CSV table of C-alpha atoms in Angstrom, one decimal:
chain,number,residue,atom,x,y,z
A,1,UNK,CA,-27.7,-22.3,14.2
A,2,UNK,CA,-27.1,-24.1,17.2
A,3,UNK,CA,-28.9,-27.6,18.7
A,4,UNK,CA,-32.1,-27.2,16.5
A,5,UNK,CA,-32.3,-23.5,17.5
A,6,UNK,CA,-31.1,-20.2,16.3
A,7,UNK,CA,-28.5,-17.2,18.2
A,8,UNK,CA,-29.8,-14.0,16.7
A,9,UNK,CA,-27.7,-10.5,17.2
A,10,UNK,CA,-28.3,-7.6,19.4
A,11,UNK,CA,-30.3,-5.9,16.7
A,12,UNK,CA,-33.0,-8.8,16.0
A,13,UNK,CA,-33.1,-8.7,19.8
A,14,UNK,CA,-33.9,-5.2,20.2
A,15,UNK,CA,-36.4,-5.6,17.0
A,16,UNK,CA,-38.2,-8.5,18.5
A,17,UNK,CA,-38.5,-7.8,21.9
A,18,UNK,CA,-38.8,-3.9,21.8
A,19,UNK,CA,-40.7,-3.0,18.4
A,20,UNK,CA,-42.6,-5.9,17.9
A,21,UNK,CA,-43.3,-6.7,21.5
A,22,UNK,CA,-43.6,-10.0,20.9
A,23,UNK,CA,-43.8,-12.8,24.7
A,24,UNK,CA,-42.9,-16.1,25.2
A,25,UNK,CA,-43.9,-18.8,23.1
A,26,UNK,CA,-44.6,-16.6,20.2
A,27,UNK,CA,-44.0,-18.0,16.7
A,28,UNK,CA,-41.6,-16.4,14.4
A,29,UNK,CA,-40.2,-16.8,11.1
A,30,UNK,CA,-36.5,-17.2,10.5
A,31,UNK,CA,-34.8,-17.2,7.3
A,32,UNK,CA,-31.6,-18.9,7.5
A,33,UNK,CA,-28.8,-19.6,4.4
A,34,UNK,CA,-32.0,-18.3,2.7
A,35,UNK,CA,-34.2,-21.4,4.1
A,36,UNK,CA,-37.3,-20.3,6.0
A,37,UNK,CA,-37.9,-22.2,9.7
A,38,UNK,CA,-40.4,-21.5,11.7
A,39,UNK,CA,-39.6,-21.0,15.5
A,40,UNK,CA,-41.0,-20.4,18.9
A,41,UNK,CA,-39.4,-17.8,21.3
A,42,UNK,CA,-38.5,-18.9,24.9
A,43,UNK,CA,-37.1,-17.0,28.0
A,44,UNK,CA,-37.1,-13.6,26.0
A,45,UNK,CA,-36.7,-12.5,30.0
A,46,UNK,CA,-33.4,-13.5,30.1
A,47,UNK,CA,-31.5,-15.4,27.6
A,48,UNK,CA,-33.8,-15.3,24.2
A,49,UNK,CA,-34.4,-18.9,22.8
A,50,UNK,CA,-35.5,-19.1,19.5
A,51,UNK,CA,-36.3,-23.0,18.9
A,52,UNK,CA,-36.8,-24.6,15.2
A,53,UNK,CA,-40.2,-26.2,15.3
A,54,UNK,CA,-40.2,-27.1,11.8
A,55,UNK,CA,-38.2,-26.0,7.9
A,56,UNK,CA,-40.9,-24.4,6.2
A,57,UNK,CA,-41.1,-24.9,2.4
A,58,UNK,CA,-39.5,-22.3,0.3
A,59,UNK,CA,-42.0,-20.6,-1.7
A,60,UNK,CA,-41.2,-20.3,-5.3
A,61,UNK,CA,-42.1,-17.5,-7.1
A,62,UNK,CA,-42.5,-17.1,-10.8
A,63,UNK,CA,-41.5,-13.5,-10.6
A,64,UNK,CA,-38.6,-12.1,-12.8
A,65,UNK,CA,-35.4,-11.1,-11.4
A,66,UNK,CA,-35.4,-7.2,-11.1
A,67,UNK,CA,-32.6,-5.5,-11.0
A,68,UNK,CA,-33.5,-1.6,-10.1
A,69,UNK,CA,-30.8,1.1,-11.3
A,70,UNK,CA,-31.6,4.4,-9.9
A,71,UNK,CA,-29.9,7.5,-9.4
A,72,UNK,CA,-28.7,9.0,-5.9
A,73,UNK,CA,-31.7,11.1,-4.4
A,74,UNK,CA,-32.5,12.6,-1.4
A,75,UNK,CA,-32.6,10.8,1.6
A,76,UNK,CA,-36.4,10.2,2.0
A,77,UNK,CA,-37.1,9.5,-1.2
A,78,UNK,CA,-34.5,6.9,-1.3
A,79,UNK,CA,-35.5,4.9,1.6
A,80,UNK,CA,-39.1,4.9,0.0
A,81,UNK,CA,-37.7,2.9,-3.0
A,82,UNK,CA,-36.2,0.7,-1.2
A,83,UNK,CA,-39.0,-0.3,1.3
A,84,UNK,CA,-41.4,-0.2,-1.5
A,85,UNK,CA,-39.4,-1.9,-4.0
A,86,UNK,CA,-38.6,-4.4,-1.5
A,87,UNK,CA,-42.3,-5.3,-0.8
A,88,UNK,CA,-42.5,-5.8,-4.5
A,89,UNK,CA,-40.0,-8.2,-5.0
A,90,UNK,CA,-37.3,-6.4,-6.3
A,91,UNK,CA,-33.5,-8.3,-6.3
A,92,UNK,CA,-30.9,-6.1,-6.6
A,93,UNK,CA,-30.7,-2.2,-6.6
A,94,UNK,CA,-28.0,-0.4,-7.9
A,95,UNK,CA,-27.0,3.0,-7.2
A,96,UNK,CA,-26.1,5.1,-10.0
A,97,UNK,CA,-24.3,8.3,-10.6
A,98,UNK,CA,-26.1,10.9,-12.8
A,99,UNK,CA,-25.9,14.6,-13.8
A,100,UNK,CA,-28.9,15.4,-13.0
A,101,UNK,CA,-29.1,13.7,-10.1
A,102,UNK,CA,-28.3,17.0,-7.0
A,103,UNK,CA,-27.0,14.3,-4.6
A,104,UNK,CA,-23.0,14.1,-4.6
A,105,UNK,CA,-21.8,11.0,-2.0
A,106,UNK,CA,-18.0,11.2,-1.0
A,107,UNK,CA,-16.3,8.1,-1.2
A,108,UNK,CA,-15.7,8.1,2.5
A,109,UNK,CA,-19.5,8.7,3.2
A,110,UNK,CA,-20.5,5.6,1.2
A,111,UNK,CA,-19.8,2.7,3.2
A,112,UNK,CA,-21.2,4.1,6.0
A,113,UNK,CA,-24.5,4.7,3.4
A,114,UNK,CA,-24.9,1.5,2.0
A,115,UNK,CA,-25.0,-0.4,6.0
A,116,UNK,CA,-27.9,2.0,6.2
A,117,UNK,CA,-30.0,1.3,3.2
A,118,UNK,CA,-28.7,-2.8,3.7
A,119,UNK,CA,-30.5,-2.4,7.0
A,120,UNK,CA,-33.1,-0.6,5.5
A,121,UNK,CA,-33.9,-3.4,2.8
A,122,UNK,CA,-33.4,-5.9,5.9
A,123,UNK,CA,-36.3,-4.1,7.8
A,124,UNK,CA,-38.6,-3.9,4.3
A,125,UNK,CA,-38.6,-7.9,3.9
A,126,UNK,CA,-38.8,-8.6,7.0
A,127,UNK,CA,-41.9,-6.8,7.1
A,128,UNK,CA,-43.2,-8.3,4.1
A,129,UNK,CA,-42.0,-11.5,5.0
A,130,UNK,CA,-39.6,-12.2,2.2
A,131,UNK,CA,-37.2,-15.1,2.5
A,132,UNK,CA,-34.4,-13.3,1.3
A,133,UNK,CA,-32.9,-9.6,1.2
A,134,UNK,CA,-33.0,-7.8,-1.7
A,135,UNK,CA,-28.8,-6.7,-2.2
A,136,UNK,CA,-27.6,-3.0,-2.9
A,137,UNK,CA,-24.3,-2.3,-4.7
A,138,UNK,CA,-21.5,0.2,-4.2
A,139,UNK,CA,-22.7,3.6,-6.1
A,140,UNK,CA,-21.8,2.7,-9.7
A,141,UNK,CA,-20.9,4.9,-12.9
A,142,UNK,CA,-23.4,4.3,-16.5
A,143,UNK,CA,-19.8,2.7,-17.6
A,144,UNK,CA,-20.1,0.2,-15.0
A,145,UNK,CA,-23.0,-0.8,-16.2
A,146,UNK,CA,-21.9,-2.4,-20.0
A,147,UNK,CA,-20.9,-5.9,-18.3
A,148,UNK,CA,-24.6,-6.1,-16.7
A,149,UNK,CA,-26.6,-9.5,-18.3
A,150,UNK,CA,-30.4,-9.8,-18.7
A,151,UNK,CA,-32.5,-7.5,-20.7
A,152,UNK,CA,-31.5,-3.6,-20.0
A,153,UNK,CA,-33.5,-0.8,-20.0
A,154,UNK,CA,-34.0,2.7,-19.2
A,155,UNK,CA,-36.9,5.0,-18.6
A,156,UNK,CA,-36.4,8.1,-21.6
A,157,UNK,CA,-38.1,11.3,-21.7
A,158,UNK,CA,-37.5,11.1,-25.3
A,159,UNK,CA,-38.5,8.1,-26.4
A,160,UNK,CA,-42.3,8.1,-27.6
A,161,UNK,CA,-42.8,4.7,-29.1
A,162,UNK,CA,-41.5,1.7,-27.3
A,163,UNK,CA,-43.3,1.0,-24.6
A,164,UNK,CA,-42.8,-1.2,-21.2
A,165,UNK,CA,-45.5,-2.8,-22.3
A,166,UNK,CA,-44.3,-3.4,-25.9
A,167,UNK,CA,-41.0,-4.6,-24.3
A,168,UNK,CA,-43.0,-7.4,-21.6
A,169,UNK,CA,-45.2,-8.7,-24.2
A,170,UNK,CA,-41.9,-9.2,-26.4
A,171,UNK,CA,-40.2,-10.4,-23.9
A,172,UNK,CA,-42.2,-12.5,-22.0
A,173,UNK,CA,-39.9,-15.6,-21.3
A,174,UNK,CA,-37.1,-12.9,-20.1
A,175,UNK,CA,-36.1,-14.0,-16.5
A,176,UNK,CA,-33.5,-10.9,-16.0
A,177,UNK,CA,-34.7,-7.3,-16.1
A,178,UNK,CA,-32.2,-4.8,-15.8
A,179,UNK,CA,-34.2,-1.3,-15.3
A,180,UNK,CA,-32.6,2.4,-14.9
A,181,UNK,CA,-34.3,5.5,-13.6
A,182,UNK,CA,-33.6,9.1,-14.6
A,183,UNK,CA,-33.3,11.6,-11.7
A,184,UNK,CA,-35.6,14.6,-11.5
A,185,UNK,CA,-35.2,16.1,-14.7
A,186,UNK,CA,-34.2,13.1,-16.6
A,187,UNK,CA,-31.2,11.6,-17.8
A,188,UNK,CA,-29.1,14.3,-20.9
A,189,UNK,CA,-29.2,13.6,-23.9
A,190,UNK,CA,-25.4,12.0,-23.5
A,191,UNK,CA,-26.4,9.6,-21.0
A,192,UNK,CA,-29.0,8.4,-23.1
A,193,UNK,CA,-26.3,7.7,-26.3
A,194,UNK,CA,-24.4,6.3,-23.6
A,195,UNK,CA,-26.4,3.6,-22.6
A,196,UNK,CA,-27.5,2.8,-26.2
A,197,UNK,CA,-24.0,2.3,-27.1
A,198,UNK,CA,-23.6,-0.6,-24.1
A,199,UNK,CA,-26.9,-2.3,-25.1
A,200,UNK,CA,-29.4,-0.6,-23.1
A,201,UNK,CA,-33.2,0.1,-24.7
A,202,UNK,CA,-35.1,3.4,-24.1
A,203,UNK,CA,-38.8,3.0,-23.2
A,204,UNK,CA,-41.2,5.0,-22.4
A,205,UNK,CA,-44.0,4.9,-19.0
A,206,UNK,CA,-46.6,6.9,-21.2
A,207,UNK,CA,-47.8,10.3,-21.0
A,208,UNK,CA,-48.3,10.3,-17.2
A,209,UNK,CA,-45.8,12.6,-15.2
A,210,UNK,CA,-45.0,10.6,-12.3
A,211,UNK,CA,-42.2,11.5,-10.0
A,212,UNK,CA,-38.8,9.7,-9.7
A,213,UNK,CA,-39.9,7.6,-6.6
A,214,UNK,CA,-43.0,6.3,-7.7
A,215,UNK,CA,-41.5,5.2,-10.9
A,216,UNK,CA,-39.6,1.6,-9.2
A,217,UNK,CA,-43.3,0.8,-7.8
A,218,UNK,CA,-45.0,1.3,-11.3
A,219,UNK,CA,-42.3,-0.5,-13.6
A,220,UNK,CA,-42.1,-3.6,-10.2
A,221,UNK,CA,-46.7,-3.6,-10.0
A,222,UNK,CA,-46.5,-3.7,-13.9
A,223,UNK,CA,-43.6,-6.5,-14.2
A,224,UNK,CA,-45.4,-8.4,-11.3
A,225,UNK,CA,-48.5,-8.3,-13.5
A,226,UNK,CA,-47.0,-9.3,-16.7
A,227,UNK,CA,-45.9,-12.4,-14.9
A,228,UNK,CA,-49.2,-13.0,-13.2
A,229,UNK,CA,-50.8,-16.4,-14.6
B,1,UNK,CA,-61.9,34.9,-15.1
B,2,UNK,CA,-61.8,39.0,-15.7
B,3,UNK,CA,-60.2,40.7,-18.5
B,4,UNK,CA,-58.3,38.2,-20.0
B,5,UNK,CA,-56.6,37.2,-16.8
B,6,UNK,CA,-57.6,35.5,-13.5
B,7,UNK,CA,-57.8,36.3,-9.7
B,8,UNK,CA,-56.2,33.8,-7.4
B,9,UNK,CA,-57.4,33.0,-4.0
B,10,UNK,CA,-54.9,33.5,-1.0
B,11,UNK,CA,-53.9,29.6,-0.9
B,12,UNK,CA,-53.1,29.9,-4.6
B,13,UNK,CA,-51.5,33.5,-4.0
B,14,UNK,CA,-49.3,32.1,-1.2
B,15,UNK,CA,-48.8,29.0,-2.7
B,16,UNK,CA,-47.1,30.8,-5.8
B,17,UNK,CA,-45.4,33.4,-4.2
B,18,UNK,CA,-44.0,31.5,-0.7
B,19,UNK,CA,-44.1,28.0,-2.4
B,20,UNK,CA,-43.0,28.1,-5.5
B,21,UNK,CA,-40.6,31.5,-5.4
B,22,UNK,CA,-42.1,32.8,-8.9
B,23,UNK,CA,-41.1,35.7,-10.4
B,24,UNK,CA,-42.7,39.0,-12.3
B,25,UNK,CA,-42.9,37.0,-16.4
B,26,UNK,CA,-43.0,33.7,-15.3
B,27,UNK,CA,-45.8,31.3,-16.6
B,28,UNK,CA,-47.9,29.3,-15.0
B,29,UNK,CA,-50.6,26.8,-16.0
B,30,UNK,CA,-53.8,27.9,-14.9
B,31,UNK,CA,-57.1,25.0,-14.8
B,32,UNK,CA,-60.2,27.2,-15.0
B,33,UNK,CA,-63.4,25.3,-15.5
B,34,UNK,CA,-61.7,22.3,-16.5
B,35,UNK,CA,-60.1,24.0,-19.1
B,36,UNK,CA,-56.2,24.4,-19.2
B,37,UNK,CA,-54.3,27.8,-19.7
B,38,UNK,CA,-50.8,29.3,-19.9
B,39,UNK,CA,-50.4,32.4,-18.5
B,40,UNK,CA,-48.0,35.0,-17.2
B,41,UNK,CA,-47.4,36.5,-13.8
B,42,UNK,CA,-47.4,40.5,-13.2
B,43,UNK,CA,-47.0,42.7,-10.0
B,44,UNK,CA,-46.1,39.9,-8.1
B,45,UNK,CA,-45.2,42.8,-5.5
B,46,UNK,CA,-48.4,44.3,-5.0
B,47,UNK,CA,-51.2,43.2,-6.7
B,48,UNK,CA,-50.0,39.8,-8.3
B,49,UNK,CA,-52.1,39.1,-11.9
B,50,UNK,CA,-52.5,36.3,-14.1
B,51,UNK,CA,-52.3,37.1,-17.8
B,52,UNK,CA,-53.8,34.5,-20.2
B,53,UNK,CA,-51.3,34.1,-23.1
B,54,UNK,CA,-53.3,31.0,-24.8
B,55,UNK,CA,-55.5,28.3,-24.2
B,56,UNK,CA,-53.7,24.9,-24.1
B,57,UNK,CA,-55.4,22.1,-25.8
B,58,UNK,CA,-57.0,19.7,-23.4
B,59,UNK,CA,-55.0,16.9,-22.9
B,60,UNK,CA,-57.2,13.3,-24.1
B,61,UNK,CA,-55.6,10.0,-22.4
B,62,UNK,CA,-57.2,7.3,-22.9
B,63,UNK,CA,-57.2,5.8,-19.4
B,64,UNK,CA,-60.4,4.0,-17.7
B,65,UNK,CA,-62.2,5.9,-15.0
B,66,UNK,CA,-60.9,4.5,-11.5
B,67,UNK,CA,-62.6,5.0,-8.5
B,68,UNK,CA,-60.8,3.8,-5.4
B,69,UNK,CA,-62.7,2.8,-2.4
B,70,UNK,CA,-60.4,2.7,0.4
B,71,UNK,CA,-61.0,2.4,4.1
B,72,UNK,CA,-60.0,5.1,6.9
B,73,UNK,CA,-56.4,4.8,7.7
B,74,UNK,CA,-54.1,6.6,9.6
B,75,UNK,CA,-53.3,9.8,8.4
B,76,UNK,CA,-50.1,9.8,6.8
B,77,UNK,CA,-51.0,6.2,5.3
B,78,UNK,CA,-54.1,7.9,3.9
B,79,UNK,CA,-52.5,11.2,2.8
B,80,UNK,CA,-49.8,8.9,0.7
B,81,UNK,CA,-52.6,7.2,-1.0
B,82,UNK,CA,-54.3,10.9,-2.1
B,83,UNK,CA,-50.9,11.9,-3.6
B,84,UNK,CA,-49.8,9.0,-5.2
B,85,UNK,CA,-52.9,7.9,-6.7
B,86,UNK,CA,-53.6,11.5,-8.2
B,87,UNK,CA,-50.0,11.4,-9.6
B,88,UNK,CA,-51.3,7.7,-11.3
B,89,UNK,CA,-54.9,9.5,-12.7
B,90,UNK,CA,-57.4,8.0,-9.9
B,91,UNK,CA,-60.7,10.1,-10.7
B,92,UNK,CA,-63.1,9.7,-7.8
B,93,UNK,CA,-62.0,8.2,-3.7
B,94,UNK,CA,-64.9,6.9,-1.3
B,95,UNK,CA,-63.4,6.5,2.0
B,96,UNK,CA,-65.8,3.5,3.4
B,97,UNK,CA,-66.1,2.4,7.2
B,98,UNK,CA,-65.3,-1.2,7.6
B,99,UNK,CA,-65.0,-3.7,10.4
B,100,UNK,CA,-61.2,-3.9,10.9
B,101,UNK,CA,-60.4,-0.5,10.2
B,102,UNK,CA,-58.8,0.7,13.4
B,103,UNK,CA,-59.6,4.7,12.6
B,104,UNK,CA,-62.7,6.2,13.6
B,105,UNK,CA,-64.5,9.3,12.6
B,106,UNK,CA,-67.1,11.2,14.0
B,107,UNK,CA,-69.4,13.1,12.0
B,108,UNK,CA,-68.3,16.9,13.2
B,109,UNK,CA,-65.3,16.3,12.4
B,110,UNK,CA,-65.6,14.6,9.0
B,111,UNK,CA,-66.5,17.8,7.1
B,112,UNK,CA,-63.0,19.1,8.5
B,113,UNK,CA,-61.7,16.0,6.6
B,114,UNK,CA,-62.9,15.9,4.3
B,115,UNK,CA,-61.8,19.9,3.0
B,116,UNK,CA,-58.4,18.7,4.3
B,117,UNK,CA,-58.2,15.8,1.6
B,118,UNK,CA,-59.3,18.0,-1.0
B,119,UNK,CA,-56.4,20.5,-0.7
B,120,UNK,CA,-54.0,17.4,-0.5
B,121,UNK,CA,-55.7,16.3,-4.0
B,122,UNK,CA,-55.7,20.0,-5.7
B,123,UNK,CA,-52.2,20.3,-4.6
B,124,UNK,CA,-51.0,16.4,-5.9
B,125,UNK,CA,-53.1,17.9,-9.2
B,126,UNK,CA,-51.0,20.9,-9.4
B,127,UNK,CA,-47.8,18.8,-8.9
B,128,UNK,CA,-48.8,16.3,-11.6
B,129,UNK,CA,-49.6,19.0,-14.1
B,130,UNK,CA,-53.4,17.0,-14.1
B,131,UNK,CA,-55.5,19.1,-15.8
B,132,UNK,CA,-58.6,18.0,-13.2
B,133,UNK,CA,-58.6,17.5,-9.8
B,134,UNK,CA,-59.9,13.9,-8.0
B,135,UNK,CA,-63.1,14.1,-6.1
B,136,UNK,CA,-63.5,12.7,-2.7
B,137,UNK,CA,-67.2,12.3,-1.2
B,138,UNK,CA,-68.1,11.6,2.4
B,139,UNK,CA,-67.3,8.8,4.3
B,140,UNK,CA,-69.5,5.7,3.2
B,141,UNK,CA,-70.4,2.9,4.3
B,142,UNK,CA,-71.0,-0.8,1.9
B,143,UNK,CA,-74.4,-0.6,1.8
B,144,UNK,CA,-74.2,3.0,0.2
B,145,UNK,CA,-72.4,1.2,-2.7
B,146,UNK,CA,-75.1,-0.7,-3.9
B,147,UNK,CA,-75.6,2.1,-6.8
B,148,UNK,CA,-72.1,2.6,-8.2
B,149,UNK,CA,-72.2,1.9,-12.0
B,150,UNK,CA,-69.1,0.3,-13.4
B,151,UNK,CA,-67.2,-2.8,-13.5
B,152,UNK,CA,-67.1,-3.2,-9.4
B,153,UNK,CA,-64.1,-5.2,-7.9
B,154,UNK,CA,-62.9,-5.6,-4.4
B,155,UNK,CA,-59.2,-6.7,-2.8
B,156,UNK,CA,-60.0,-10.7,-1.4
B,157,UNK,CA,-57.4,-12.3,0.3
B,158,UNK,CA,-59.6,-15.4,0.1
B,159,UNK,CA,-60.2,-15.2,-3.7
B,160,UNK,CA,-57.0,-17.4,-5.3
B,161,UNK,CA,-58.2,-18.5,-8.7
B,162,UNK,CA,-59.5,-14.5,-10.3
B,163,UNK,CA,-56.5,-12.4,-10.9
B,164,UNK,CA,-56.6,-8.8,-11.3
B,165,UNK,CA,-55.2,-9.6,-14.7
B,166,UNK,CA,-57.6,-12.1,-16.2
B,167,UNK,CA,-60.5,-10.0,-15.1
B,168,UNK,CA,-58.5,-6.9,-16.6
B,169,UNK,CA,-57.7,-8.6,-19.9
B,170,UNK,CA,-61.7,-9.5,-20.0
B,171,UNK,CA,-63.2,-6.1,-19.7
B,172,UNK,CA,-60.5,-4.8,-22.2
B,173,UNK,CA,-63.3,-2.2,-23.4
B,174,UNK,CA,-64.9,-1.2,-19.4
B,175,UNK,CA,-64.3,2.7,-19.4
B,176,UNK,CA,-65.1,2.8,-15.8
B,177,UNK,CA,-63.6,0.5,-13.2
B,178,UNK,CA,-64.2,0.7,-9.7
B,179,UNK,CA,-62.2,-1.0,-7.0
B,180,UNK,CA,-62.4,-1.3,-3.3
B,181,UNK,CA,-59.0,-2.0,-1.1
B,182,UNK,CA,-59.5,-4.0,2.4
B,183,UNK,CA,-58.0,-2.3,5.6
B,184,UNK,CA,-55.3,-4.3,7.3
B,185,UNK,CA,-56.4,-7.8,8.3
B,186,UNK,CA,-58.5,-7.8,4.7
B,187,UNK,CA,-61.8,-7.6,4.8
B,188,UNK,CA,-64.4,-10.2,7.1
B,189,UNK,CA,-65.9,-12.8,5.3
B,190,UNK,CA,-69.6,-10.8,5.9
B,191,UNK,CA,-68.1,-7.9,4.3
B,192,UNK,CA,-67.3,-10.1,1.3
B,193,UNK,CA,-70.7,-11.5,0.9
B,194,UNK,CA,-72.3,-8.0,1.6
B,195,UNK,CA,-70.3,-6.9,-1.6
B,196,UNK,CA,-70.8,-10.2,-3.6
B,197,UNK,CA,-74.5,-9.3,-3.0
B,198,UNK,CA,-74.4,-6.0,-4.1
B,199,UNK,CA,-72.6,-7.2,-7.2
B,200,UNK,CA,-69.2,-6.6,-6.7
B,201,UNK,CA,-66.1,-9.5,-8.4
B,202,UNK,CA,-63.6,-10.7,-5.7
B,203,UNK,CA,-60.1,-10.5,-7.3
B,204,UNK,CA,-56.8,-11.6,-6.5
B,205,UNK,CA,-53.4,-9.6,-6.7
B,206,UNK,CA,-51.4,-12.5,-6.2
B,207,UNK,CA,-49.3,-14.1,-3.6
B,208,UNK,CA,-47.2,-11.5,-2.6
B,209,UNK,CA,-47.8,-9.5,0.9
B,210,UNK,CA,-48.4,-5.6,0.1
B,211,UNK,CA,-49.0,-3.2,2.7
B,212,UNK,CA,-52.3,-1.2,2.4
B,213,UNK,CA,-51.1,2.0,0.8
B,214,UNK,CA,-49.1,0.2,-1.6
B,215,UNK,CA,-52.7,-1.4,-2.8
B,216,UNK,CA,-54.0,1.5,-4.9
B,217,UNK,CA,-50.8,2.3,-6.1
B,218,UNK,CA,-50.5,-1.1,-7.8
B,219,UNK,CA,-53.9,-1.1,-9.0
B,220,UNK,CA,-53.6,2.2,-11.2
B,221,UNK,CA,-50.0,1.2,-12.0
B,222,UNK,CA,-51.3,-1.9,-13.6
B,223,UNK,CA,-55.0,-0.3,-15.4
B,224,UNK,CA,-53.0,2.4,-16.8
B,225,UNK,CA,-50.3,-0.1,-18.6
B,226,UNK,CA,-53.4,-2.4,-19.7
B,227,UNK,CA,-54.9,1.2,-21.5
B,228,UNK,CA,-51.3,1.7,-23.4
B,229,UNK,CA,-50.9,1.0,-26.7
């Protein structure tokens, strides 16, 4: 931020002037130290302006603090989760390593992955006008997971009786959720002792098969709902 | 059905062999009528047939009838709504005509359409292991709503005070809810009197931004975790 206006990177260039086409005096919203200001764009000709016309309020949400856990999938699929989850309000996402899951990252590979699904989740709340980012981690191990604080669950195959809901009503004045998703085919039967043993509780979605990627925008639509006045 | 066994139609037939790669012995669940079935696959080579072993019991959930009315969108925006919302148990999709929906259709071609969305929602069915497939009609528009029997809703962005979940919570025992899902730009403020008139409940989904598509998604996500235990 410089004298009440803001410098913006080649890539918020490019995404201003080239994808969202937007002229001259145009308003935009700029999220700043995760404070909102609304601006106006000048000379986008030559050198891009983009004056503070006022600090906007930051809008509080009553919303939980969602933490996603989901396994490595394939390409598509993952970028779905996180645009999707992203509109939903989701905070953090965490990539996890699982058996079943058929996606193997080399170490090398990863850093290189994670400045593509950060500019990914960038893109997302932009788009749904979010005044922050959701944040990704490094790919993580289930033993990784045991110093993780809020209330932890995972999504079982074999659990038939607790339920999400039974969990949200019980747990209404919760303001950490910690959620995993199995891969395609679930998580074995050791993952699932494994993550008992470091505090995390099996629920169940109900009968419905869904698939792995539409999983995140159930349990985020139903935790958005549970907190709905 | 002949002889204890079925004949397959060439999208079926091509769908098994090309698709899915079965084999001679494998089973397969066949929906006839309605009615579920396991059965077995011989001659795959030549003249592929499908063996009933036993009739499966019909699954019973205990979900609300949803019908989603949903404008014309583009196609691949409208094509993710078919999929996901069979995957989440929609019954029924009206497309409807409204002002600020920027996709057109001309009658000649809507017939074309219209056979198209079906075999997106047979195949989502087959995918989903649903036992029934969803039923699409023609394209509406409001005023051909005025019949529809149910508890009727419709998407408001103007509506602030009636939540999804208070008017959920409220018709705890409604075993058919029908809702209708604005375009982008929401719906104009005639089109929300036209429905007020014809008896249909504004609703809220609360203050976040969701794109179009992610609408009926949400919806069913939240009406099938009100129907759990």
């Amino acid at each position: 931020m410089i004298n009440n206006g803001f410098i913006l990177n080649d890539n918020d260039l490019y995404h201003i002037k080239t994808v969202m086409r937007m002229k001259n005096h145009d308003k935009i919203q700029v999220v700043y130290l995760e404070e909102p200001y609304l601006c106006t764009i000048n000379n986008i000709e030559t050198n891009i302006e983009i004056q503070i016309k006022e600090k906007l309020s930051k809008e509080e949400d009553n919303l939980s603090d969602v933490t996603l856990i989901i396994p490595l999938l394939k390409e598509q699929k993952f970028d779905f989760i996180l645009q999707k989850s992203t509109e939903l309000g989701v905070k953090k996402i965490i990539p996890v390593i699982l058996s079943r899951s058929i996606i193997k990252l080399d170490k090398d590979k990863e850093n290189k992955k994670i400045e593509r699904w950060e500019k990914i989740l960038k893109e997302a709340s932009e788009q749904s006008f979010r005044n922050d980012i959701p944040k990704i981690t490094s790919v993580k191990k289930l033993s990784d997971l045991k110093e993780i604080e809020g209330l932890n669950l995972f999504c079982s195959t074999s659990e038939k009786n607790r339920s999400i809901k039974y969990i949200l009503k019980n747990n209404a004045f919760c303001d950490k959720i910690n959620v995993l998703v199995g891969p395609e085919g679930g998580l074995t039967k050791e993952e699932e002792k494994q993550l008992s043993e470091i505090g995390f509780i099996s629920i169940t979605l109900g009968s419905r098969i869904m698939r792995v990627e539409t999983v995140p925008i159930y349990l985020l639509s139903v935790i958005n709902y549970e907190n709905m006045e």
